[in-house]
Amino acid sequence: MENTKKVDMSVEIAGIKLKNPVMTSSGTCGYGRDYLDIWSPAELGAIMVKAVSIEPRNGNPPPRIAEIPSGVLNSIGLQNPGVRHFIETDLPWLKSIGATVVTNVVGYTMDDYAACVELLDETDVDMIELNISCPNVAGKPIGADPEAAETLTARIRKITKKPIIVKLSPNVTSISDIALAAEAGGADAVSLINCPMGMRINIQTRRPMLANITGGMSGPAIFPLALRMVWQTAKAVKISVLGGGGIVKWEDAAEMMMAGADAVFIGAGLFYYPATPLKVIEGLEKYCLDNNLSNVSMITDSLITDR
Amino acid sequence: MENTKKVDMSVEIAGIKLKNPVMTSSGTCGYGRDYLDIWSPAELGAIMVKAVSIEPRNGNPPPRIAEIPSGVLNSIGLQNPGVRHFIETDLPWLKSIGATVVTNVVGYTMDDYAACVELLDETDVDMIELNISCPNVAGKPIGADPEAAETLTARIRKITKKPIIVKLSPNVTSISDIALAAEAGGADAVSLINCPMGMRINIQTRRPMLANITGGMSGPAIFPLALRMVWQTAKAVKISVLGGGGIVKWEDAAEMMMAGADAVFIGAGLFYYPATPLKVIEGLEKYCLDNNLSNVSMITDSLITDR
Amino acid sequence: MLDKTVKVIENRLLSEKGKVYSLKLNSPELADGCLPGQFFEIKVGGNDSRFILRRPFSVAFCDDKTVTIRYNVVGAGTEWLSRITPGHELDVLGPLGHGWPIDKSKKTLLVGGSTGIFSVLGAASRLGNMSGAVLGFCSCELVNSVEDFEAFGSTVSVITEDGSSGRKGLITELVKEELEKIKYDLIFVCGSTMMMKNVAAVVKPYGIDCYVSMEERMACGVGACMGCVVKLKSDNEQGWEYKRACAEGPVFNASEVIW
Amino acid sequence: MLDKTVKVIENRLLSEKGKVYSLKLNSPELADGCLPGQFFEIKVGGNDSRFILRRPFSVAFCDDKTVTIRYNVVGAGTEWLSRITPGHELDVLGPLGHGWPIDKSKKTLLVGGSTGIFSVLGAASRLGNMSGAVLGFCSCELVNSVEDFEAFGSTVSVITEDGSSGRKGLITELVKEELEKIKYDLIFVCGSTMMMKNVAAVVKPYGIDCYVSMEERMACGVGACMGCVVKLKSDNEQGWEYKRACAEGPVFNASEVIW
Ligand SMILES: Cc1cc2nc3c(=O)[nH]c(=O)nc-3n(C[C@H](O)[C@H](O)[C@H](O)COP(=O)(O)OP(=O)(O)OC[C@H]3O[C@@H](n4cnc5c(N)ncnc54)[C@H](O)[C@@H]3O)c2cc1C
Ligand SMILES: Cc1cc2nc3c(=O)[nH]c(=O)nc-3n(C[C@H](O)[C@H](O)[C@H](O)COP(=O)(O)OP(=O)(O)OC[C@H]3O[C@@H](n4cnc5c(N)ncnc54)[C@H](O)[C@@H]3O)c2cc1C
Ligand SMILES: Cc1cc2nc3c(=O)[nH]c(=O)nc-3n(C[C@H](O)[C@H](O)[C@H](O)COP(=O)(O)O)c2cc1C
Ligand SMILES: Cc1cc2nc3c(=O)[nH]c(=O)nc-3n(C[C@H](O)[C@H](O)[C@H](O)COP(=O)(O)O)c2cc1C
Ligand code: FES
Ligand code: FES
């Protein structure tokens, strides 16, 4: 339609307009200050900050990081200074520099989640992401149980009018079932995938490489798994889908959007090249120009499956 | 105990003595003839042949193979010439050269599995491996449903006295629950993991790289996932555990055994280096020598988890 | 079939823009009994690479001691290969598959499209002046190996889609003209599936035996994984079956292929 | 902190058996303001590599235009690095973390074990004759960089666990003797966690300020991932907290560390 050769890079997620479809994922970009020399959170579609909980958490003992083929294994254990600290220090700063902020929330119990969101509801945070993948919540993780996922989402829905994103765990038989449950509970979007659980052993010491024994996999190794899950989920739900897992270059982001993601998030890609989000934004823009797409969102769901 | 510096490389799985703990995995080594210039099935602990079904199967349309970071994506779709053909041609040959043979069996229905096993029961095949990961069996795969897994195993248990191995799918919330169900149904061993489901898109054509859209991931990318699942499963069950997924070198096999595998299987590692199984056997033997282990099975479960 | 670590003697750029390289490997063992139309699986990427799959390449030609393959840089694996310098070693599995049904008494038309020319170059190396070659490329920068066909005794015509070298047009036209001009007994075709399908259709009315080399995506390359199948006519109930390009092929009689 | 693609000027083997290399990088920008005890995250493996994590290395020393790091080959990443030749480029992120609290008016004892010597070498490069160095190695083949400490003005004692070079024994003995001999105002220690713990214990009775550099496993290297934490005393309720080696460290006051 347009005659100018400009690409509209903005996308709309749950009624919120993002500058572009590229976010940095929770737990890999802190609270936005650590990569300032390379990029500002204001340049991103949104920053998904490290999980916050109602009380500060110590996290797991070190070592917390191990290498895996084409990826990283981590067991941070959700160390964070607590939601109040975030609201007092990081959030005002992030908003002051013009960032769109997604706050990742965890709890041991549903009450924990609720308490956190009550506090966040009174702030100018843009979206709330419920991290239901944490495996430590009352035995079976909420993220593996559609009923629990729906119950939690519905409860949070009553507390806040802010957009709710439910972050899905890949460690399930059917991720789209959990996505549908989140949708039924009133979520505005789902984000996926969180880390598949993995393990490594040091054969010299015969001990696990992580003090916590198992940890979450991230990086290119999980990309095909994430892509499949995003595709299945995008087909199943009507709400927005934020896709990530193993994205390290713009081509990966394009695949993720073609599979149905409305926006993408980058985690381990930051460890590889801190400037990855900027390169991905640039690459997607160029792809649109080369393919005469006026809006980046036209990539979403453009997969052709009939042969 | 022994004074000689020889390592006993044999292991016992479900009452069957294997020459060594290294097998080649179903679907990656055909029916044993294709790598003859490099290794003979008789050199292996056992050969796990390509799945057979009661009737021949065409499998999926090509392309069936795509590359993923540190791995391979495949959608063969269980093409095979049928169990009768196997019994008439390949099995007698395999036995004649002295191979220990594990026959991987698939079906669309439980009746299919039963029909196959009835025929195999009358042969001198060494073990039967029930591939319950196939996602096409009546909607929900048997491998994702503990009840169905137990029912199938119990039914097959009645048909044959041969050792039954149940091959587990990683595309589940709790793989150890399925393993426990197989054990309850009377399985002698579980083997894991089959391929996690993944996907790739060619962004030039905007089409899936596989005609079947999704496919199974294999190779080093899935190793940490497989290791975690083998560890969880070995802790849960009393029966033998055959561990594989992403093994490409002896160190990987050692990790897998430390995590609890009684024997290991190698799939995509054959594509990388066809001689991988021989190198793994050699490497494990050297590890035992270096660490004064008289029997290779002493590696199994030797992980130290207390700090 | 052997899996050998062999020394690179030469890895020479043939065509700047097209990024076509000629790779000469020192290995009497691999050269021994290796036939035109067969291929090798070469391990790409160093020890630390993310590549698990080897890359298949046709035998371009060989002598007693060396095997030469030629390749276009099209992706990360061939890009890596192009950076290998003489003296370094590569892991090479082969020779694999069944090659062209070469008959030195038969006048043979070789039809090659882009990287498909390397497989028919192998046939040219054995046929002396009994072959004619029709080579198609997208544009002139990609044109390569013509001298080699000629040196083996083949008469060559080149066509490019954009007319930047040789004739402009599609390879099927040139094949037709060639068949009208000279009486061929046999035809070997290697190129994209679409090209081979079209050439086979053009050739059919002439009733000449036509063989095609199906370069499917491969995993094992040895027949073990069923990854590389081609749909072929069969006398089974359904009338067709999937056969392995790496084992029963890559060369098939065009009349058997269900395109 | 910058992420730069920089040229390798030199990648020299210092000690054959120990596989210790000295890597000199051409980058005025990275050299600018880079302090001893800080570190860089270097991308290892080519474009096709399976490595996603960068590798952290201490600044050994630098001048206006170049940064030198030194490293032991201990695994696949450093093995790859050792094969890089001058003229090639590396992706280098840094300088990162907080370095040694250098005070040129204070007589400083530098204690280094194996690869830990590189971090204290950085301190030596700034302290002139105000430093003494005690370096521990497993055995003689690993001994390296002694001349460099001396060139910077440091007096060096070496101890090896097997006595194959310098004294035989553990580094703690030598530290104790050194402290009895000379009055030091400050102590910097870098080595394995166990070594640093033991040295800190030996040093404690002397009441001298002791700093240690905690080389934890890292992912981001910039403070974003919480991957590299160290357990430190704190005035919070529980009396301790995990702090990031890459951001608050890697140098910490030994008295704060909970070993
Ligand atoms: C039997 C056989 C013989 C071959 N002989 C030659 C040869 O002599 N010279 C030569 O240059 N190439 C040949 N090829 C193709 C060659 O194997 C691929 O170009 C190569 O594997 C690409 O590797 P890559 O990592 O550079 O590209 P990738 O990143 O893997 O792929 C880049 C592009 O190449 C395409 N491609 C990859 N593999 C194949 C394939 N098997 N067939 C067709 N397209 C493919 C992909 O679809 C993609 O568009 C042959 C293939 C087969 C199966
Ligand atoms: C802040 C910091 C500064 C460092 N400075 C130097 C230096 O100046 N020179 C130098 O040679 N090394 C230094 N190291 C250690 C160096 O980072 C590792 O040796 C390197 O990452 C190993 O990479 P690799 O791929 O070769 O080995 P890998 O295959 O990753 O590991 C091989 C072995 O090295 C050990 N290892 C890996 N990473 C670390 C680590 N971070 N700390 C301790 N052990 C590790 C592993 O446990 C394993 O046993 C430093 C580490 C940190 C955190
Ligand atoms: C070090 C690290 C910490 C993480 N912490 C969180 C977290 O606090 N909350 C969360 O929802 N996901 C967390 N994740 C998961 C990531 O947000 C992301 O979903 C996952 O890593 C897959 O994406 P990637 O492959 O791009 O990293 C963490 C991942 C890593 C690597
Ligand atoms: C090409 C291919 C075909 C396979 N076919 C089968 C099969 O027929 N039956 C089965 O149980 N598993 C099959 N598998 C799964 C493997 O046996 C193995 O469980 C899996 O690939 C993980 O191991 P790997 O990473 O070592 O390959 C197949 C895998 C591949 C790559
Ligand atoms: S590539 Fe494995 S059968 Fe052909
Ligand atoms: S390595 Fe990421 S916080 Fe230190």
JSON list of C-alpha atoms in Angstrom, two decimals, chain C residues 104-241:
[
{"chain": "C", "resi": 104, "resn": "LYS", "atom": "CA", "xyz": [32.11, -46.62, -23.82]},
{"chain": "C", "resi": 105, "resn": "SER", "atom": "CA", "xyz": [30.50, -47.97, -26.97]},
{"chain": "C", "resi": 106, "resn": "LYS", "atom": "CA", "xyz": [27.48, -45.72, -26.56]},
{"chain": "C", "resi": 107, "resn": "LYS", "atom": "CA", "xyz": [27.29, -42.12, -27.60]},
{"chain": "C", "resi": 108, "resn": "THR", "atom": "CA", "xyz": [26.16, -40.44, -24.38]},
{"chain": "C", "resi": 109, "resn": "LEU", "atom": "CA", "xyz": [24.58, -37.05, -23.84]},
{"chain": "C", "resi": 110, "resn": "LEU", "atom": "CA", "xyz": [25.53, -35.50, -20.50]},
{"chain": "C", "resi": 111, "resn": "VAL", "atom": "CA", "xyz": [23.12, -32.91, -19.17]},
{"chain": "C", "resi": 112, "resn": "GLY", "atom": "CA", "xyz": [24.18, -30.95, -16.11]},
{"chain": "C", "resi": 113, "resn": "GLY", "atom": "CA", "xyz": [22.59, -28.06, -14.27]},
{"chain": "C", "resi": 114, "resn": "SER", "atom": "CA", "xyz": [24.61, -25.93, -11.82]},
{"chain": "C", "resi": 115, "resn": "THR", "atom": "CA", "xyz": [26.23, -28.31, -9.28]},
{"chain": "C", "resi": 116, "resn": "GLY", "atom": "CA", "xyz": [24.81, -31.24, -11.22]},
{"chain": "C", "resi": 117, "resn": "ILE", "atom": "CA", "xyz": [27.56, -30.78, -13.80]},
{"chain": "C", "resi": 118, "resn": "PHE", "atom": "CA", "xyz": [30.10, -32.34, -11.42]},
{"chain": "C", "resi": 119, "resn": "SER", "atom": "CA", "xyz": [28.41, -35.70, -11.39]},
{"chain": "C", "resi": 120, "resn": "VAL", "atom": "CA", "xyz": [28.22, -35.87, -15.21]},
{"chain": "C", "resi": 121, "resn": "LEU", "atom": "CA", "xyz": [31.80, -34.57, -15.41]},
{"chain": "C", "resi": 122, "resn": "GLY", "atom": "CA", "xyz": [32.71, -37.90, -13.84]},
{"chain": "C", "resi": 123, "resn": "ALA", "atom": "CA", "xyz": [31.00, -39.65, -16.73]},
{"chain": "C", "resi": 124, "resn": "ALA", "atom": "CA", "xyz": [32.79, -37.42, -19.25]},
{"chain": "C", "resi": 125, "resn": "SER", "atom": "CA", "xyz": [36.13, -38.43, -17.72]},
{"chain": "C", "resi": 126, "resn": "ARG", "atom": "CA", "xyz": [35.49, -42.02, -18.80]},
{"chain": "C", "resi": 127, "resn": "LEU", "atom": "CA", "xyz": [33.76, -41.51, -22.13]},
{"chain": "C", "resi": 128, "resn": "GLY", "atom": "CA", "xyz": [36.42, -39.79, -24.23]},
{"chain": "C", "resi": 129, "resn": "ASN", "atom": "CA", "xyz": [34.89, -38.49, -27.44]},
{"chain": "C", "resi": 130, "resn": "MET", "atom": "CA", "xyz": [31.78, -40.57, -26.96]},
{"chain": "C", "resi": 131, "resn": "SER", "atom": "CA", "xyz": [30.08, -37.84, -24.97]},
{"chain": "C", "resi": 132, "resn": "GLY", "atom": "CA", "xyz": [28.42, -34.55, -25.68]},
{"chain": "C", "resi": 133, "resn": "ALA", "atom": "CA", "xyz": [27.65, -32.21, -22.80]},
{"chain": "C", "resi": 134, "resn": "VAL", "atom": "CA", "xyz": [24.89, -29.69, -22.34]},
{"chain": "C", "resi": 135, "resn": "LEU", "atom": "CA", "xyz": [25.53, -27.53, -19.32]},
{"chain": "C", "resi": 136, "resn": "GLY", "atom": "CA", "xyz": [23.09, -25.06, -17.83]},
{"chain": "C", "resi": 137, "resn": "PHE", "atom": "CA", "xyz": [23.80, -22.29, -15.37]},
{"chain": "C", "resi": 138, "resn": "CYS", "atom": "CA", "xyz": [21.87, -19.37, -13.92]},
{"chain": "C", "resi": 139, "resn": "SER", "atom": "CA", "xyz": [24.36, -16.84, -15.23]},
{"chain": "C", "resi": 140, "resn": "CYS", "atom": "CA", "xyz": [27.89, -16.49, -16.55]},
{"chain": "C", "resi": 141, "resn": "GLU", "atom": "CA", "xyz": [29.67, -16.11, -13.22]},
{"chain": "C", "resi": 142, "resn": "LEU", "atom": "CA", "xyz": [28.68, -19.65, -12.36]},
{"chain": "C", "resi": 143, "resn": "VAL", "atom": "CA", "xyz": [29.98, -21.18, -15.56]},
{"chain": "C", "resi": 144, "resn": "ASN", "atom": "CA", "xyz": [32.90, -23.50, -14.83]},
{"chain": "C", "resi": 145, "resn": "SER", "atom": "CA", "xyz": [34.55, -26.79, -15.74]},
{"chain": "C", "resi": 146, "resn": "VAL", "atom": "CA", "xyz": [33.77, -26.40, -19.47]},
{"chain": "C", "resi": 147, "resn": "GLU", "atom": "CA", "xyz": [37.47, -26.85, -20.33]},
{"chain": "C", "resi": 148, "resn": "ASP", "atom": "CA", "xyz": [37.52, -30.02, -18.30]},
{"chain": "C", "resi": 149, "resn": "PHE", "atom": "CA", "xyz": [34.65, -31.54, -20.24]},
{"chain": "C", "resi": 150, "resn": "GLU", "atom": "CA", "xyz": [36.44, -30.56, -23.41]},
{"chain": "C", "resi": 151, "resn": "ALA", "atom": "CA", "xyz": [39.77, -31.92, -22.22]},
{"chain": "C", "resi": 152, "resn": "PHE", "atom": "CA", "xyz": [38.09, -35.27, -21.63]},
{"chain": "C", "resi": 153, "resn": "GLY", "atom": "CA", "xyz": [36.92, -35.20, -25.25]},
{"chain": "C", "resi": 154, "resn": "SER", "atom": "CA", "xyz": [33.36, -34.02, -24.84]},
{"chain": "C", "resi": 155, "resn": "THR", "atom": "CA", "xyz": [31.74, -31.43, -27.11]},
{"chain": "C", "resi": 156, "resn": "VAL", "atom": "CA", "xyz": [30.12, -28.85, -24.89]},
{"chain": "C", "resi": 157, "resn": "SER", "atom": "CA", "xyz": [27.24, -26.41, -25.25]},
{"chain": "C", "resi": 158, "resn": "VAL", "atom": "CA", "xyz": [26.47, -23.93, -22.53]},
{"chain": "C", "resi": 159, "resn": "ILE", "atom": "CA", "xyz": [23.23, -22.18, -21.82]},
{"chain": "C", "resi": 160, "resn": "THR", "atom": "CA", "xyz": [22.51, -19.59, -19.16]},
{"chain": "C", "resi": 161, "resn": "GLU", "atom": "CA", "xyz": [19.15, -18.47, -17.95]},
{"chain": "C", "resi": 162, "resn": "ASP", "atom": "CA", "xyz": [20.10, -14.82, -18.38]},
{"chain": "C", "resi": 163, "resn": "GLY", "atom": "CA", "xyz": [22.12, -15.25, -21.55]},
{"chain": "C", "resi": 164, "resn": "SER", "atom": "CA", "xyz": [25.28, -13.89, -19.96]},
{"chain": "C", "resi": 165, "resn": "SER", "atom": "CA", "xyz": [27.30, -16.80, -21.31]},
{"chain": "C", "resi": 166, "resn": "GLY", "atom": "CA", "xyz": [26.52, -19.18, -24.17]},
{"chain": "C", "resi": 167, "resn": "ARG", "atom": "CA", "xyz": [22.89, -19.30, -25.27]},
{"chain": "C", "resi": 168, "resn": "LYS", "atom": "CA", "xyz": [20.12, -17.68, -23.30]},
{"chain": "C", "resi": 169, "resn": "GLY", "atom": "CA", "xyz": [17.26, -19.87, -22.23]},
{"chain": "C", "resi": 170, "resn": "LEU", "atom": "CA", "xyz": [16.37, -23.11, -20.55]},
{"chain": "C", "resi": 171, "resn": "ILE", "atom": "CA", "xyz": [18.44, -26.24, -20.78]},
{"chain": "C", "resi": 172, "resn": "THR", "atom": "CA", "xyz": [15.55, -28.26, -22.18]},
{"chain": "C", "resi": 173, "resn": "GLU", "atom": "CA", "xyz": [15.68, -26.33, -25.48]},
{"chain": "C", "resi": 174, "resn": "LEU", "atom": "CA", "xyz": [19.34, -27.09, -25.92]},
{"chain": "C", "resi": 175, "resn": "VAL", "atom": "CA", "xyz": [18.82, -30.77, -25.10]},
{"chain": "C", "resi": 176, "resn": "LYS", "atom": "CA", "xyz": [16.14, -30.98, -27.76]},
{"chain": "C", "resi": 177, "resn": "GLU", "atom": "CA", "xyz": [18.34, -29.35, -30.39]},
{"chain": "C", "resi": 178, "resn": "GLU", "atom": "CA", "xyz": [21.25, -31.59, -29.50]},
{"chain": "C", "resi": 179, "resn": "LEU", "atom": "CA", "xyz": [19.09, -34.69, -29.87]},
{"chain": "C", "resi": 180, "resn": "GLU", "atom": "CA", "xyz": [17.87, -33.47, -33.25]},
{"chain": "C", "resi": 181, "resn": "LYS", "atom": "CA", "xyz": [21.44, -32.85, -34.37]},
{"chain": "C", "resi": 182, "resn": "ILE", "atom": "CA", "xyz": [23.23, -35.98, -33.17]},
{"chain": "C", "resi": 183, "resn": "LYS", "atom": "CA", "xyz": [22.12, -39.54, -32.52]},
{"chain": "C", "resi": 184, "resn": "TYR", "atom": "CA", "xyz": [22.68, -40.40, -28.87]},
{"chain": "C", "resi": 185, "resn": "ASP", "atom": "CA", "xyz": [22.34, -43.87, -27.37]},
{"chain": "C", "resi": 186, "resn": "LEU", "atom": "CA", "xyz": [22.22, -42.84, -23.73]},
{"chain": "C", "resi": 187, "resn": "ILE", "atom": "CA", "xyz": [21.49, -39.77, -21.64]},
{"chain": "C", "resi": 188, "resn": "PHE", "atom": "CA", "xyz": [22.75, -38.90, -18.15]},
{"chain": "C", "resi": 189, "resn": "VAL", "atom": "CA", "xyz": [21.16, -35.96, -16.33]},
{"chain": "C", "resi": 190, "resn": "CYS", "atom": "CA", "xyz": [22.04, -34.30, -13.04]},
{"chain": "C", "resi": 191, "resn": "GLY", "atom": "CA", "xyz": [20.60, -31.08, -11.70]},
{"chain": "C", "resi": 192, "resn": "SER", "atom": "CA", "xyz": [17.64, -29.82, -9.71]},
{"chain": "C", "resi": 193, "resn": "THR", "atom": "CA", "xyz": [14.69, -32.18, -9.49]},
{"chain": "C", "resi": 194, "resn": "MET", "atom": "CA", "xyz": [12.60, -29.80, -11.60]},
{"chain": "C", "resi": 195, "resn": "MET", "atom": "CA", "xyz": [15.29, -29.65, -14.29]},
{"chain": "C", "resi": 196, "resn": "MET", "atom": "CA", "xyz": [15.69, -33.42, -14.39]},
{"chain": "C", "resi": 197, "resn": "LYS", "atom": "CA", "xyz": [11.94, -33.89, -14.59]},
{"chain": "C", "resi": 198, "resn": "ASN", "atom": "CA", "xyz": [11.72, -31.46, -17.51]},
{"chain": "C", "resi": 199, "resn": "VAL", "atom": "CA", "xyz": [14.69, -32.95, -19.34]},
{"chain": "C", "resi": 200, "resn": "ALA", "atom": "CA", "xyz": [13.30, -36.46, -18.89]},
{"chain": "C", "resi": 201, "resn": "ALA", "atom": "CA", "xyz": [10.02, -35.28, -20.44]},
{"chain": "C", "resi": 202, "resn": "VAL", "atom": "CA", "xyz": [11.79, -33.73, -23.42]},
{"chain": "C", "resi": 203, "resn": "VAL", "atom": "CA", "xyz": [13.86, -36.86, -23.94]},
{"chain": "C", "resi": 204, "resn": "LYS", "atom": "CA", "xyz": [11.01, -39.35, -23.66]},
{"chain": "C", "resi": 205, "resn": "PRO", "atom": "CA", "xyz": [9.69, -39.13, -27.25]},
{"chain": "C", "resi": 206, "resn": "TYR", "atom": "CA", "xyz": [13.16, -40.03, -28.54]},
{"chain": "C", "resi": 207, "resn": "GLY", "atom": "CA", "xyz": [13.04, -43.37, -26.79]},
{"chain": "C", "resi": 208, "resn": "ILE", "atom": "CA", "xyz": [16.62, -43.09, -25.60]},
{"chain": "C", "resi": 209, "resn": "ASP", "atom": "CA", "xyz": [17.57, -44.58, -22.21]},
{"chain": "C", "resi": 210, "resn": "CYS", "atom": "CA", "xyz": [17.77, -41.70, -19.76]},
{"chain": "C", "resi": 211, "resn": "TYR", "atom": "CA", "xyz": [19.37, -41.80, -16.32]},
{"chain": "C", "resi": 212, "resn": "VAL", "atom": "CA", "xyz": [19.08, -39.18, -13.62]},
{"chain": "C", "resi": 213, "resn": "SER", "atom": "CA", "xyz": [21.09, -38.64, -10.43]},
{"chain": "C", "resi": 214, "resn": "MET", "atom": "CA", "xyz": [18.84, -37.77, -7.50]},
{"chain": "C", "resi": 215, "resn": "GLU", "atom": "CA", "xyz": [20.72, -35.58, -5.04]},
{"chain": "C", "resi": 216, "resn": "GLU", "atom": "CA", "xyz": [18.42, -35.92, -2.05]},
{"chain": "C", "resi": 217, "resn": "ARG", "atom": "CA", "xyz": [19.09, -34.60, 1.41]},
{"chain": "C", "resi": 218, "resn": "MET", "atom": "CA", "xyz": [21.08, -37.30, 3.20]},
{"chain": "C", "resi": 219, "resn": "ALA", "atom": "CA", "xyz": [21.98, -38.29, 6.72]},
{"chain": "C", "resi": 220, "resn": "CYS", "atom": "CA", "xyz": [23.95, -41.56, 6.78]},
{"chain": "C", "resi": 221, "resn": "GLY", "atom": "CA", "xyz": [24.77, -41.76, 3.05]},
{"chain": "C", "resi": 222, "resn": "VAL", "atom": "CA", "xyz": [25.15, -45.54, 3.32]},
{"chain": "C", "resi": 223, "resn": "GLY", "atom": "CA", "xyz": [21.58, -46.84, 3.28]},
{"chain": "C", "resi": 224, "resn": "ALA", "atom": "CA", "xyz": [21.04, -47.17, 7.01]},
{"chain": "C", "resi": 225, "resn": "CYS", "atom": "CA", "xyz": [18.63, -44.35, 7.85]},
{"chain": "C", "resi": 226, "resn": "MET", "atom": "CA", "xyz": [16.03, -44.18, 5.06]},
{"chain": "C", "resi": 227, "resn": "GLY", "atom": "CA", "xyz": [16.50, -40.43, 4.99]},
{"chain": "C", "resi": 228, "resn": "CYS", "atom": "CA", "xyz": [17.12, -39.89, 1.29]},
{"chain": "C", "resi": 229, "resn": "VAL", "atom": "CA", "xyz": [14.30, -41.71, -0.42]},
{"chain": "C", "resi": 230, "resn": "VAL", "atom": "CA", "xyz": [13.03, -41.20, -3.95]},
{"chain": "C", "resi": 231, "resn": "LYS", "atom": "CA", "xyz": [9.58, -42.25, -5.14]},
{"chain": "C", "resi": 232, "resn": "LEU", "atom": "CA", "xyz": [9.94, -44.95, -7.79]},
{"chain": "C", "resi": 233, "resn": "LYS", "atom": "CA", "xyz": [7.59, -47.12, -9.79]},
{"chain": "C", "resi": 234, "resn": "SER", "atom": "CA", "xyz": [7.33, -50.63, -8.46]},
{"chain": "C", "resi": 235, "resn": "ASP", "atom": "CA", "xyz": [5.45, -53.79, -9.23]},
{"chain": "C", "resi": 236, "resn": "ASN", "atom": "CA", "xyz": [4.11, -53.99, -5.69]},
{"chain": "C", "resi": 237, "resn": "GLU", "atom": "CA", "xyz": [0.40, -53.53, -5.00]},
{"chain": "C", "resi": 238, "resn": "GLN", "atom": "CA", "xyz": [0.40, -49.76, -4.72]},
{"chain": "C", "resi": 239, "resn": "GLY", "atom": "CA", "xyz": [2.57, -49.42, -7.79]},
{"chain": "C", "resi": 240, "resn": "TRP", "atom": "CA", "xyz": [5.34, -47.40, -6.15]},
{"chain": "C", "resi": 241, "resn": "GLU", "atom": "CA", "xyz": [7.90, -47.47, -3.38]}
]
